[in-house]
mmCIF file of C-alpha atoms and ligand atoms in Angstrom:
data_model
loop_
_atom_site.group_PDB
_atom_site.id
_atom_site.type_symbol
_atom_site.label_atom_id
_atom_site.label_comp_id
_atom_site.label_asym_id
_atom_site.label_seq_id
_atom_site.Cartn_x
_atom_site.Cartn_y
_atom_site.Cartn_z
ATOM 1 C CA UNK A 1 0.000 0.000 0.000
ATOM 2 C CA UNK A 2 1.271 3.502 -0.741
ATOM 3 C CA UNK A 3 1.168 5.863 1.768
ATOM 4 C CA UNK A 4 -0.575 9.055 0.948
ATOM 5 C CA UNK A 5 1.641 12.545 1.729
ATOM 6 C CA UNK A 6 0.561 13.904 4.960
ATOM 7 C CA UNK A 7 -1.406 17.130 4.411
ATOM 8 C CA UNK A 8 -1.213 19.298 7.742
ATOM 9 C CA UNK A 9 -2.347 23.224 8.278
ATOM 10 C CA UNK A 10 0.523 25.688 9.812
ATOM 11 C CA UNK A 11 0.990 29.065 10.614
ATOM 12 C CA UNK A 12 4.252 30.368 9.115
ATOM 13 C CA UNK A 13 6.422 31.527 12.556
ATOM 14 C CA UNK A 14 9.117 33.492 10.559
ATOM 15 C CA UNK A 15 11.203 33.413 7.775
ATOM 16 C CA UNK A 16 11.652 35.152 4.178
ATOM 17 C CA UNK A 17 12.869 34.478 0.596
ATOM 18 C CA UNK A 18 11.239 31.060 -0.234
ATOM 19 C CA UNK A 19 12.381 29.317 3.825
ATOM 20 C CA UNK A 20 9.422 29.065 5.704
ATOM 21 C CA UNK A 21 9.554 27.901 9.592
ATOM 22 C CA UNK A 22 6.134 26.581 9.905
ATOM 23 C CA UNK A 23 4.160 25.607 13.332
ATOM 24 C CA UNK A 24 1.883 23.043 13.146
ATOM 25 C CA UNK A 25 0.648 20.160 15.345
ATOM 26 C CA UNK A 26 3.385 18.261 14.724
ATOM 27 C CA UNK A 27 6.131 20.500 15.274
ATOM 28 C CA UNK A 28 8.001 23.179 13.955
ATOM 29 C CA UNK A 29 8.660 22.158 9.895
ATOM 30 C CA UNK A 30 11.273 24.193 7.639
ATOM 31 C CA UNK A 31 9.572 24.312 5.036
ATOM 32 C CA UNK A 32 9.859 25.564 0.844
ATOM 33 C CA UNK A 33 7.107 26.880 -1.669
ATOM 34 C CA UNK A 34 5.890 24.396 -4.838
ATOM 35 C CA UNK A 35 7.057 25.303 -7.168
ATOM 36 C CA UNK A 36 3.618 26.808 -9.055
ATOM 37 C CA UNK A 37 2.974 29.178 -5.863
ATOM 38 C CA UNK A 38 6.462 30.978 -6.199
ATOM 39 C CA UNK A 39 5.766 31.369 -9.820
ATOM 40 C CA UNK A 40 2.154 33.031 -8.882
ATOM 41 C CA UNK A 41 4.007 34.861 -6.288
ATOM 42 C CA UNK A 42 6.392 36.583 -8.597
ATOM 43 C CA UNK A 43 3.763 37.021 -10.859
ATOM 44 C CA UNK A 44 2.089 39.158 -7.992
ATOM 45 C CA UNK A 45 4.778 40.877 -7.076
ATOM 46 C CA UNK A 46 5.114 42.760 -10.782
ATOM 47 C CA UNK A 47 1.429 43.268 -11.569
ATOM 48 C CA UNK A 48 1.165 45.086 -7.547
ATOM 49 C CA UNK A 49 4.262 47.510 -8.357
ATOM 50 C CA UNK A 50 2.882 48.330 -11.553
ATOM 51 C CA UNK A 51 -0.469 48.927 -10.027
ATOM 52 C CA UNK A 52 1.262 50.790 -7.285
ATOM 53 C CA UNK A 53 2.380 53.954 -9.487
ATOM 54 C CA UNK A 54 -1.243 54.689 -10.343
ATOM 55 C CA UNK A 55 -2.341 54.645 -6.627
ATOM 56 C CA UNK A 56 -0.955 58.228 -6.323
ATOM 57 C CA UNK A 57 -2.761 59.929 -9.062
ATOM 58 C CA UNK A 58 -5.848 59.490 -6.394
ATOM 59 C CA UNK A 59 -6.334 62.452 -4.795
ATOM 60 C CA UNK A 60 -8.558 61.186 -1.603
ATOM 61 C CA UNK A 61 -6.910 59.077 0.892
ATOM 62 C CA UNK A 62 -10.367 56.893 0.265
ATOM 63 C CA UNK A 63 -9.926 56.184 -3.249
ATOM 64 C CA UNK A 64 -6.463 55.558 -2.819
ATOM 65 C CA UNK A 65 -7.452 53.177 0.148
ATOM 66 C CA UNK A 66 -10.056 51.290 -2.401
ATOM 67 C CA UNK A 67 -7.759 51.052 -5.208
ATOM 68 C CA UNK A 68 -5.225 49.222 -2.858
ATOM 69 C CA UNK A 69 -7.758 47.241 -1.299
ATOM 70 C CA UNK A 70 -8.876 46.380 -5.026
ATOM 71 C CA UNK A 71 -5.636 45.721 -6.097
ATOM 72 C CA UNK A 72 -4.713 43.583 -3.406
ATOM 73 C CA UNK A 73 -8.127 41.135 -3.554
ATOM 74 C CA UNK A 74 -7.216 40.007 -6.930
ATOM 75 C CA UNK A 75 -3.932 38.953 -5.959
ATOM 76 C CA UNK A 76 -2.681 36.345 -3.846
ATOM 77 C CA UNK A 77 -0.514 37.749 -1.256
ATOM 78 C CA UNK A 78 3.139 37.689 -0.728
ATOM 79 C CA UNK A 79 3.704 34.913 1.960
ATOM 80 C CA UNK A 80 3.950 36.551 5.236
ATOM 81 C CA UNK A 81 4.621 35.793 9.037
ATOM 82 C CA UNK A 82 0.919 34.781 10.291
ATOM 83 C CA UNK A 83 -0.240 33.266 6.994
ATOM 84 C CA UNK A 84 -2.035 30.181 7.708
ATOM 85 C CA UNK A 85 -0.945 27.231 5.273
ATOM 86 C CA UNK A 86 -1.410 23.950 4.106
ATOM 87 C CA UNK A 87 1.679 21.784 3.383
ATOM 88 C CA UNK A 88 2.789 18.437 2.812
ATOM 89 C CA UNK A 89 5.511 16.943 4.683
ATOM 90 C CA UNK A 90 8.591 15.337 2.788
ATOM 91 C CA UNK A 91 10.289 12.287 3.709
ATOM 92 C CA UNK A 92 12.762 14.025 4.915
ATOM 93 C CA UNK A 93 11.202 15.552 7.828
ATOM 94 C CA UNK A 94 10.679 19.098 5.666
ATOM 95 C CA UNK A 95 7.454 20.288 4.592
ATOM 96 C CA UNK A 96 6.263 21.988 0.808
ATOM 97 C CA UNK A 97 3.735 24.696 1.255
ATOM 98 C CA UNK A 98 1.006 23.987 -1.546
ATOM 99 C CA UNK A 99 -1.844 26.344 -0.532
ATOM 100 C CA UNK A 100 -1.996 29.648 1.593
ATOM 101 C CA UNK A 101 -5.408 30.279 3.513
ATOM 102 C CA UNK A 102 -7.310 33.255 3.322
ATOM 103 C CA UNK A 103 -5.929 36.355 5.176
ATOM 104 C CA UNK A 104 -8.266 37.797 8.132
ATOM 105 C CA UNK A 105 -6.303 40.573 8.866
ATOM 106 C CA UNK A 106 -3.092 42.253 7.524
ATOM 107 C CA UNK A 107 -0.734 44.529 9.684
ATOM 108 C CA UNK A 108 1.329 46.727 7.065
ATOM 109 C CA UNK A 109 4.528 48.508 7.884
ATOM 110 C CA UNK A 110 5.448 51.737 6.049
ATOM 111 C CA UNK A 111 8.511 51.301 3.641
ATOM 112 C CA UNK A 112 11.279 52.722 5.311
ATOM 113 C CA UNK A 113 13.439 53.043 2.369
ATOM 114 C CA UNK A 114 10.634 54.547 0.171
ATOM 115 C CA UNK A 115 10.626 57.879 -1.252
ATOM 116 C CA UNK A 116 8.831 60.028 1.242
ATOM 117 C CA UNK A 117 6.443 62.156 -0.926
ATOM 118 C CA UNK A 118 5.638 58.427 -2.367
ATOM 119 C CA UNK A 119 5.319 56.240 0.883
ATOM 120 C CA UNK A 120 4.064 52.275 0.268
ATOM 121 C CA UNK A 121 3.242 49.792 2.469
ATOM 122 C CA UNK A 122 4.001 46.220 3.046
ATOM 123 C CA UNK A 123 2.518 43.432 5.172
ATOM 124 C CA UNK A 124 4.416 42.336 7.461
ATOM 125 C CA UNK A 125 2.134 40.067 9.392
ATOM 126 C CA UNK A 126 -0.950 38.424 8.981
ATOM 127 C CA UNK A 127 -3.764 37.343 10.791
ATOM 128 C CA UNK A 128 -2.871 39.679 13.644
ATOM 129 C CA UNK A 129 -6.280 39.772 16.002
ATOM 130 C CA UNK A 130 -5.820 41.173 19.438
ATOM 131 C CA UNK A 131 -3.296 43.552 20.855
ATOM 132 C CA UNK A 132 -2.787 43.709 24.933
ATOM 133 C CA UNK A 133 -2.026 47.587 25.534
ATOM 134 C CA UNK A 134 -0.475 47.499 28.670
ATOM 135 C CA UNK A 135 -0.787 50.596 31.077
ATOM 136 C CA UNK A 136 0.509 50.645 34.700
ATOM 137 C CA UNK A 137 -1.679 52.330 37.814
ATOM 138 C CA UNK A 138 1.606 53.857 38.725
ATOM 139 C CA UNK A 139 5.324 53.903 38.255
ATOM 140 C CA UNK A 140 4.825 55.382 34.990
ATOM 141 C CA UNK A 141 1.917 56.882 35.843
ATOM 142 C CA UNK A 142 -0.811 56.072 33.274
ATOM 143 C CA UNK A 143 -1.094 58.062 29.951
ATOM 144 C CA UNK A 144 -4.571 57.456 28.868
ATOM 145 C CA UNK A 145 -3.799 59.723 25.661
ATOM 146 C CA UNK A 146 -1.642 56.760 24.472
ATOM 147 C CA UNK A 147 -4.278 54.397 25.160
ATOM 148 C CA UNK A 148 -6.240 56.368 23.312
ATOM 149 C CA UNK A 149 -3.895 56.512 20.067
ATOM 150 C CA UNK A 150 -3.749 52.643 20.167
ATOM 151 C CA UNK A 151 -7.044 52.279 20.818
ATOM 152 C CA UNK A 152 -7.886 54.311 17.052
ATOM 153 C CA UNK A 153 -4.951 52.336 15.127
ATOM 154 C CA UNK A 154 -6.734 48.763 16.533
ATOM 155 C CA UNK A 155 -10.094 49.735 15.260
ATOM 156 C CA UNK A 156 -8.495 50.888 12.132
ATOM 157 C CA UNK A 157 -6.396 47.919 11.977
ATOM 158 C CA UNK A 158 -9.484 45.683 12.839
ATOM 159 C CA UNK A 159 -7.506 44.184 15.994
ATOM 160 C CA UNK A 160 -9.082 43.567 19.059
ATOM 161 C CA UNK A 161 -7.799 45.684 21.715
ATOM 162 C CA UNK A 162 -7.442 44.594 25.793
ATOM 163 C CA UNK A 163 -6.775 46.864 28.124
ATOM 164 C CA UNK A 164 -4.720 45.664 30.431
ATOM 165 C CA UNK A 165 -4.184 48.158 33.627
ATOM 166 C CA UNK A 166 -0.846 45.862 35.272
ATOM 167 C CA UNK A 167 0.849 46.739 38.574
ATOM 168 C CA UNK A 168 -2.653 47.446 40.555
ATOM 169 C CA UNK A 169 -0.757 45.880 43.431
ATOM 170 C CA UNK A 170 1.355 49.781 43.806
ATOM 171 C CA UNK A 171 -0.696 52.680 45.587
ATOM 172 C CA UNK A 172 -2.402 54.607 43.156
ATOM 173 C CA UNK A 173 -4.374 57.517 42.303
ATOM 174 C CA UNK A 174 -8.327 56.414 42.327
ATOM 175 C CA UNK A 175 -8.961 58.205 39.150
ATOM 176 C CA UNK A 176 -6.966 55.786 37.555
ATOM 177 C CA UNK A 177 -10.148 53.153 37.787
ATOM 178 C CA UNK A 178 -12.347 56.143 37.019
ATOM 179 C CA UNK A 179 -10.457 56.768 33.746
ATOM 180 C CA UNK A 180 -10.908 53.229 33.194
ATOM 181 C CA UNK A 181 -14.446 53.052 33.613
ATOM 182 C CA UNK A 182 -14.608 55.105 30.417
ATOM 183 C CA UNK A 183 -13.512 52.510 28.201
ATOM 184 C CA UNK A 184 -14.994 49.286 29.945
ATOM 185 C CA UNK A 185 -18.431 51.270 29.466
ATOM 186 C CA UNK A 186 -18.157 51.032 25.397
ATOM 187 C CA UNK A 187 -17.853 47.809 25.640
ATOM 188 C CA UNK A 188 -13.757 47.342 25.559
ATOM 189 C CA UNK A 189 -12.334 44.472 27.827
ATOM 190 C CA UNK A 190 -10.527 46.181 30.686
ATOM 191 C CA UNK A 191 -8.288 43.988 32.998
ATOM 192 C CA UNK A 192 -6.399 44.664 36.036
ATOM 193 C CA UNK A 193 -2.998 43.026 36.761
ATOM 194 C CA UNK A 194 -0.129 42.518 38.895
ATOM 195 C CA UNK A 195 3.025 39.923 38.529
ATOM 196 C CA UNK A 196 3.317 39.938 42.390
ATOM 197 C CA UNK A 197 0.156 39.453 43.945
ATOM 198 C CA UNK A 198 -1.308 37.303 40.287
ATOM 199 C CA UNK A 199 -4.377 38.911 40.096
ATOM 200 C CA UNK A 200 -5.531 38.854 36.156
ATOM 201 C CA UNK A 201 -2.751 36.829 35.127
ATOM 202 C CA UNK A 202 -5.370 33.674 34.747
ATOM 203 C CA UNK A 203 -7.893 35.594 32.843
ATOM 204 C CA UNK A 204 -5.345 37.416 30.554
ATOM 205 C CA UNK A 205 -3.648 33.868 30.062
ATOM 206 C CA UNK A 206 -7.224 32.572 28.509
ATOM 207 C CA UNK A 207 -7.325 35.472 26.501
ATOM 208 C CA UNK A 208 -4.737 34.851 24.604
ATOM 209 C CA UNK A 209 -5.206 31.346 23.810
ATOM 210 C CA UNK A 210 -6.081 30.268 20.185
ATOM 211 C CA UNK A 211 -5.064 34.065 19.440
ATOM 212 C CA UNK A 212 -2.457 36.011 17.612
ATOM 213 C CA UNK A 213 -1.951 39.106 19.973
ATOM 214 C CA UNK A 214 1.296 41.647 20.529
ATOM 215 C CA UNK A 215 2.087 43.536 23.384
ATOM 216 C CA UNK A 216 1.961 46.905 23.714
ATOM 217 C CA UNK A 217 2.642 50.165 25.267
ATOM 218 C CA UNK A 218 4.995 52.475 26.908
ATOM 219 C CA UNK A 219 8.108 50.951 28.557
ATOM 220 C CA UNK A 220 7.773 50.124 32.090
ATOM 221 C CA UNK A 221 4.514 49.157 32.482
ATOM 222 C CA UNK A 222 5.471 45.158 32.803
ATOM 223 C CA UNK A 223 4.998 44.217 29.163
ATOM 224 C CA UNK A 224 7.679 41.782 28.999
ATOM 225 C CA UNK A 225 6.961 40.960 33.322
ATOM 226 C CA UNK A 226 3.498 39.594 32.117
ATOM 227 C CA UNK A 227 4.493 37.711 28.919
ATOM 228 C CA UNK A 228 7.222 36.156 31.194
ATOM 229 C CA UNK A 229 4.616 35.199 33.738
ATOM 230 C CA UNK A 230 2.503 33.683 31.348
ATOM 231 C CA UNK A 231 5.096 31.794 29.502
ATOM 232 C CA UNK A 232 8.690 31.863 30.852
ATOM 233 C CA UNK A 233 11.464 32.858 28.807
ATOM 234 C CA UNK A 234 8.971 34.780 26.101
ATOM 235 C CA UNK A 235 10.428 38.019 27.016
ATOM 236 C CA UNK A 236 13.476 37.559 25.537
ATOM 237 C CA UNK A 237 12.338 35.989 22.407
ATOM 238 C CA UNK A 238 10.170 38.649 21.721
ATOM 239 C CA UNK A 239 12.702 41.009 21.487
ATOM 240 C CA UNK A 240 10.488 42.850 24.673
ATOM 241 C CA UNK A 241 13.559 42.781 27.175
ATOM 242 C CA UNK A 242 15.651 44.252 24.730
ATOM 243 C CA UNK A 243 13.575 47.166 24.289
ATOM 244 C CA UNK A 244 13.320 48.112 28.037
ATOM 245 C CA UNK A 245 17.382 48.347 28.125
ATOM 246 C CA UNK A 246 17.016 50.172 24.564
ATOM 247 C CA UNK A 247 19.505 47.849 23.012
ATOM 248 C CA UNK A 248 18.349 46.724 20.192
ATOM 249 C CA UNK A 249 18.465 42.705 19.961
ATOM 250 C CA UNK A 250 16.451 42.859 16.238
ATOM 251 C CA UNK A 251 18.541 43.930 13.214
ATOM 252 C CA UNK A 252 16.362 42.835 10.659
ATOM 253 C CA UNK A 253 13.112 44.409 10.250
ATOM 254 C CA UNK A 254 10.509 41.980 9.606
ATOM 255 C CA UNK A 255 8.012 40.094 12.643
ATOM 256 C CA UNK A 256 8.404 37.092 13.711
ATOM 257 C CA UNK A 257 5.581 34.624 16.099
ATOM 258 C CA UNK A 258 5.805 32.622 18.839
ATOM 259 C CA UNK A 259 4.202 29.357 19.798
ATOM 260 C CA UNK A 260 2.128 29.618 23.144
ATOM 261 C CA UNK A 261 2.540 26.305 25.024
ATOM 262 C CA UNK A 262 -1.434 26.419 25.894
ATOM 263 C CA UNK A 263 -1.617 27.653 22.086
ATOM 264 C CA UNK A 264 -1.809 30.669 20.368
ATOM 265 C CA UNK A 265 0.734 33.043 19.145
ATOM 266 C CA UNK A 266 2.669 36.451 20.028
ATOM 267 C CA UNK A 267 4.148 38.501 18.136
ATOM 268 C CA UNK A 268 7.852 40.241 18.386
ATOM 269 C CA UNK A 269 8.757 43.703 19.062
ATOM 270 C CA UNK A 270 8.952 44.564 15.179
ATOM 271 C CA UNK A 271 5.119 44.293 15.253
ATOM 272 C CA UNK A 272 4.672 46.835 18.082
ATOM 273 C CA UNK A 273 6.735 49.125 16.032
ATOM 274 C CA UNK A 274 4.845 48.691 12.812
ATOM 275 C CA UNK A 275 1.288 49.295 14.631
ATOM 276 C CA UNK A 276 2.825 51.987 15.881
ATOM 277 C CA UNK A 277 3.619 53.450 12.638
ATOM 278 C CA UNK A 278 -0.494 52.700 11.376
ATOM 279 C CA UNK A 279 -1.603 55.752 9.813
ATOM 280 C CA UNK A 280 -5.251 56.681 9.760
ATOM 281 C CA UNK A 281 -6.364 58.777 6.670
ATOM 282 C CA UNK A 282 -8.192 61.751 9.157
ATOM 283 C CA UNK A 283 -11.976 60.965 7.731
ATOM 284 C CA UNK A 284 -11.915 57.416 9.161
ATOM 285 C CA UNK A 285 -10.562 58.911 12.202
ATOM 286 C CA UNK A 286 -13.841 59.793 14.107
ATOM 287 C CA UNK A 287 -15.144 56.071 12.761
ATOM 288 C CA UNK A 288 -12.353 54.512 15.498
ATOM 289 C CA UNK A 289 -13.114 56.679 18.521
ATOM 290 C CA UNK A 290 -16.203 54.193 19.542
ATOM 291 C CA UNK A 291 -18.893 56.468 21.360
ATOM 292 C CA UNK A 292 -18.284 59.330 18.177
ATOM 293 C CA UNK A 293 -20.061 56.700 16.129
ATOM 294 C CA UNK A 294 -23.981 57.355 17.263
ATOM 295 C CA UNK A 295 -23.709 61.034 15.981
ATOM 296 C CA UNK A 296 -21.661 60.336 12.656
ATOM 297 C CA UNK A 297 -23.501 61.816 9.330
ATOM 298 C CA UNK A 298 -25.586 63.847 12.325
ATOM 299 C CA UNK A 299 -22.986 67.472 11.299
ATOM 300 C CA UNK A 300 -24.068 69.946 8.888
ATOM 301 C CA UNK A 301 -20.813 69.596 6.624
ATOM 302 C CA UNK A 302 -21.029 66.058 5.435
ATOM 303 C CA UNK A 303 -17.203 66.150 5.202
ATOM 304 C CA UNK A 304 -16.952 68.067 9.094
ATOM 305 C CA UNK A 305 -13.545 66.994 10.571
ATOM 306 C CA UNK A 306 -15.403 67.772 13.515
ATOM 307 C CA UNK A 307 -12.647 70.343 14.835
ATOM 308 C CA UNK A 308 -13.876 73.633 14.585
ATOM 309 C CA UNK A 309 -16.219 73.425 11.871
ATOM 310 C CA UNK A 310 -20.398 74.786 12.501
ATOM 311 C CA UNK A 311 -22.854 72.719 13.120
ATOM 312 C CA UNK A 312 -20.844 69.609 14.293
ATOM 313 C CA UNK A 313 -22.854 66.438 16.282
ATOM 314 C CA UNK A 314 -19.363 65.603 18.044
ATOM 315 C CA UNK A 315 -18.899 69.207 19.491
ATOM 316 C CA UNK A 316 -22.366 69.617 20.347
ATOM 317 C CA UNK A 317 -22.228 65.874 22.075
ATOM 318 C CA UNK A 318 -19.194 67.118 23.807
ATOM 319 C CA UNK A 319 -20.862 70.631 24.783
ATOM 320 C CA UNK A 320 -23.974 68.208 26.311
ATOM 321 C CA UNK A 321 -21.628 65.754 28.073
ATOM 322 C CA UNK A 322 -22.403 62.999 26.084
ATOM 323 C CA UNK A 323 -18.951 62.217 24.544
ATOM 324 C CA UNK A 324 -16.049 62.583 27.375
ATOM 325 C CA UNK A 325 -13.705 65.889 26.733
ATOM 326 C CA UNK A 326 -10.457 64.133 27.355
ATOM 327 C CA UNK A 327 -11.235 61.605 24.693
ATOM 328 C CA UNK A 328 -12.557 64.639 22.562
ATOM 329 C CA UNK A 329 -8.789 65.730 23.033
ATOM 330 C CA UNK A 330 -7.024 62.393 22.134
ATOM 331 C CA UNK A 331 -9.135 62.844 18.682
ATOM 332 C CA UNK A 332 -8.336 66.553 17.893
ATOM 333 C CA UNK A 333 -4.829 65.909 18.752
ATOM 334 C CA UNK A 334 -4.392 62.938 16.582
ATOM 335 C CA UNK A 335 -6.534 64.514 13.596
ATOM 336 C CA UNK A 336 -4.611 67.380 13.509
ATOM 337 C CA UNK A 337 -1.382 65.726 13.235
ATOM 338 C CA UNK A 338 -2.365 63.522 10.572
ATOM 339 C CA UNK A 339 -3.623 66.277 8.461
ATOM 340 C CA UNK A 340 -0.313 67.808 7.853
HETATM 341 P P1 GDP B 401 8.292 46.804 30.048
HETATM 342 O O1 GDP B 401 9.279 47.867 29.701
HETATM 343 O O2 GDP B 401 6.897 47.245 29.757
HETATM 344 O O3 GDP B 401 8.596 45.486 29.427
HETATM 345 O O4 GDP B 401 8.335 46.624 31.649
HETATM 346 P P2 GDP B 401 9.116 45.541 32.538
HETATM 347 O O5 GDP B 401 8.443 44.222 32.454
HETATM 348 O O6 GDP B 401 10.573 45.610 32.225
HETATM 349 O O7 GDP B 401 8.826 46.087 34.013
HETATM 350 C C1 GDP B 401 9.329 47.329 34.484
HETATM 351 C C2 GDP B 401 9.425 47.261 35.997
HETATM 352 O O8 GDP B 401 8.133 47.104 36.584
HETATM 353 C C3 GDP B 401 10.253 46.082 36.513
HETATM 354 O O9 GDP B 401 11.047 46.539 37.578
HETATM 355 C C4 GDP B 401 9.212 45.075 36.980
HETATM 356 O O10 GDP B 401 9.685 44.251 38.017
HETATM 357 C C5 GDP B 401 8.112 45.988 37.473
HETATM 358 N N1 GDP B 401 6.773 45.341 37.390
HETATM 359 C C6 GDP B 401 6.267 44.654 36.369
HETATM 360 N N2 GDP B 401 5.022 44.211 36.657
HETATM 361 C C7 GDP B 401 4.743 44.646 37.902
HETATM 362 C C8 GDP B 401 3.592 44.516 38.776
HETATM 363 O O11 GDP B 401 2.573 43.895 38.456
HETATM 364 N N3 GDP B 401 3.669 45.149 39.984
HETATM 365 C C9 GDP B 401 4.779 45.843 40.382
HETATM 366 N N4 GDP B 401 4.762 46.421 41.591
HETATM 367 N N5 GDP B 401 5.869 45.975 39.591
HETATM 368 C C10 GDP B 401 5.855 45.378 38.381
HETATM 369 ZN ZN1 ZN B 402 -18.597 67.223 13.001
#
């Protein structure tokens, strides 16, 4: 009797140029493309940069947006850290990739070496779906303007954000669970932490199984405590101790995942610095600040920025006390940086 190939499902956990490490559940498989995927890959690749040079004659960010987004659905993507796969596994012990999944979500990092008047885009992980943004009740004080900012980029990413308040076993300020309040009341999972006393640490742990998620958020707050807590020697691995010191342990630039032992994945500290590099084009802006949402298409300008402008639903919701003025701030600050 022949045996038939062994077909198993993966998620690619790093690599580049045609060498694939692959987790799946039997292991962690090096793995190459077949031969007619690199050829539709390639294919890709020229038809997108060709398409590319047209995307700036657009002069709205949203028809620039569709055109990518049409561009890209046609295409089969390049193969990316996150992509979900199907391969076959050689004698040898190596694996052939014959057949990339669909993509639920794409986190894109701006081109560094681009032009700057002409700036592109590239994935450089896939199927992304939670980020932990990690604040501290104290020692840094909490900066709920940054929450705020990654708050935006996850709804404009499509990522589900936690909130994840760590270090609630320090003395702090009770407006800190006031603050909070704010964002549980939307509807946006709020948890509260510490590495000494373990409160949280369960609950966080469960949210992260079966999930891609990164870690985020100013240094200090116990990002890379907690993901050593949950799974011991992550820190490192993720590049997240190596950002508290500031010495840079990644030189290349793209992501890389890690296998959870209770399963799921996290992401590296090249992630973090990609989402925080998502830029929202300023009309989706008021779209990704939650509570704004009930009064959208409510202003007398259809296009209102809702800054200054007459007539606006936001300010008037503000003025009335139905939208909170601090989050009112986060917006105005971020939409009038990304209008310059
Ligand atoms: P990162 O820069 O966000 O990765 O933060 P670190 O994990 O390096 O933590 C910064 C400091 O906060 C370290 O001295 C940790 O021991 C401390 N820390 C982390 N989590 C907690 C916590 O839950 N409670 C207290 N009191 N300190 C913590
Ligand atoms: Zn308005």
């Amino acid at each position: 009797m022949i045996n038939e190939p062994e077909t198993l499902t993966g998620v690619i956990l790093s690599g580049a140029h045609g060498i694939y490490d692959v987790h799946t559940d039997e292991g962690i498989l090096r793995c190459t493309l077949r031969g007619k995927l690199k050829k539709a890959f390639a294919q890709a690749q020229s038809t997108k940069l060709t398409g590319k040079a047209s995307l700036y004659k657009d002069k709205t960010y949203s028809a620039r947006r569709q055109r990518q987004e049409e561009a890209t659905a046609t295409l089969p993507p390049r193969l990316t850290v996150g992509d979900y796969v199907k391969l076959r596994r050689l004698e040898d012990g190596a694996g052939l990739i014959e057949e990339i999944l669909p993509r639920q979500s794409e986190l894109l990092r701006k081109d560094a070496n681009a032009d700057a008047k002409r700036p592109t885009a590239q994935t450089m992980l896939a199927n992304l779906d939670q980020v932990v943004i990690v604040l501290a009740t104290a020692e840094p004080e909490p900066h709920f303007g940054i929450l705020d900012r990654y708050l935006a980029i996850c709804e404009s990413a499509r990522l589900r954000p936690l909130i994840c308040i760590n270090k609630v076993d320090l003395p702090h300020d009770p407006r800190v669970e006031e603050e909070a309040a704010l964002y549980s009341r939307p509807g946006y999972t709020v948890l509260w932490t510490s590495i000494h006393t373990g409160e949280g640490i369960d609950h966080l742990r469960s949210l992260l199984k079966d999930h891609t998620s990164l870690f985020s958020g100013p240094s200090g707050v116990g990002k890379s405590s907690l993901v050593n807590v949950i799974e011991p020697g992550m820190a490192i691995k993720t590049g997240l101790v190596s950002e508290a010191t500031g010495k840079g342990r990644h030189t290349t630039t793209g992501s890389q995942l890690y296998p959870l032992s209770e399963g799921g994945w996290l992401a590296d500290s090249a992630g973090i610095r990609a989402l925080a590099t998502w830029n929202i084009p300023p009309e989706e802006l008021a779209k990704c600040f939650v509570e704004f949402r009930p009064y959208l298409g409510e202003c007398f300008f259809s296009d209102c920025l809702h800054v200054d402008e007459e007539g606006c639903a936001i300010h008037q919701a503000v003025d009335d006390g139905f939208i909170n003025g601090r989050r009112y701030q986060s917006y105005i600050r971020m939409v009038t940086e990304e209008e310059r």
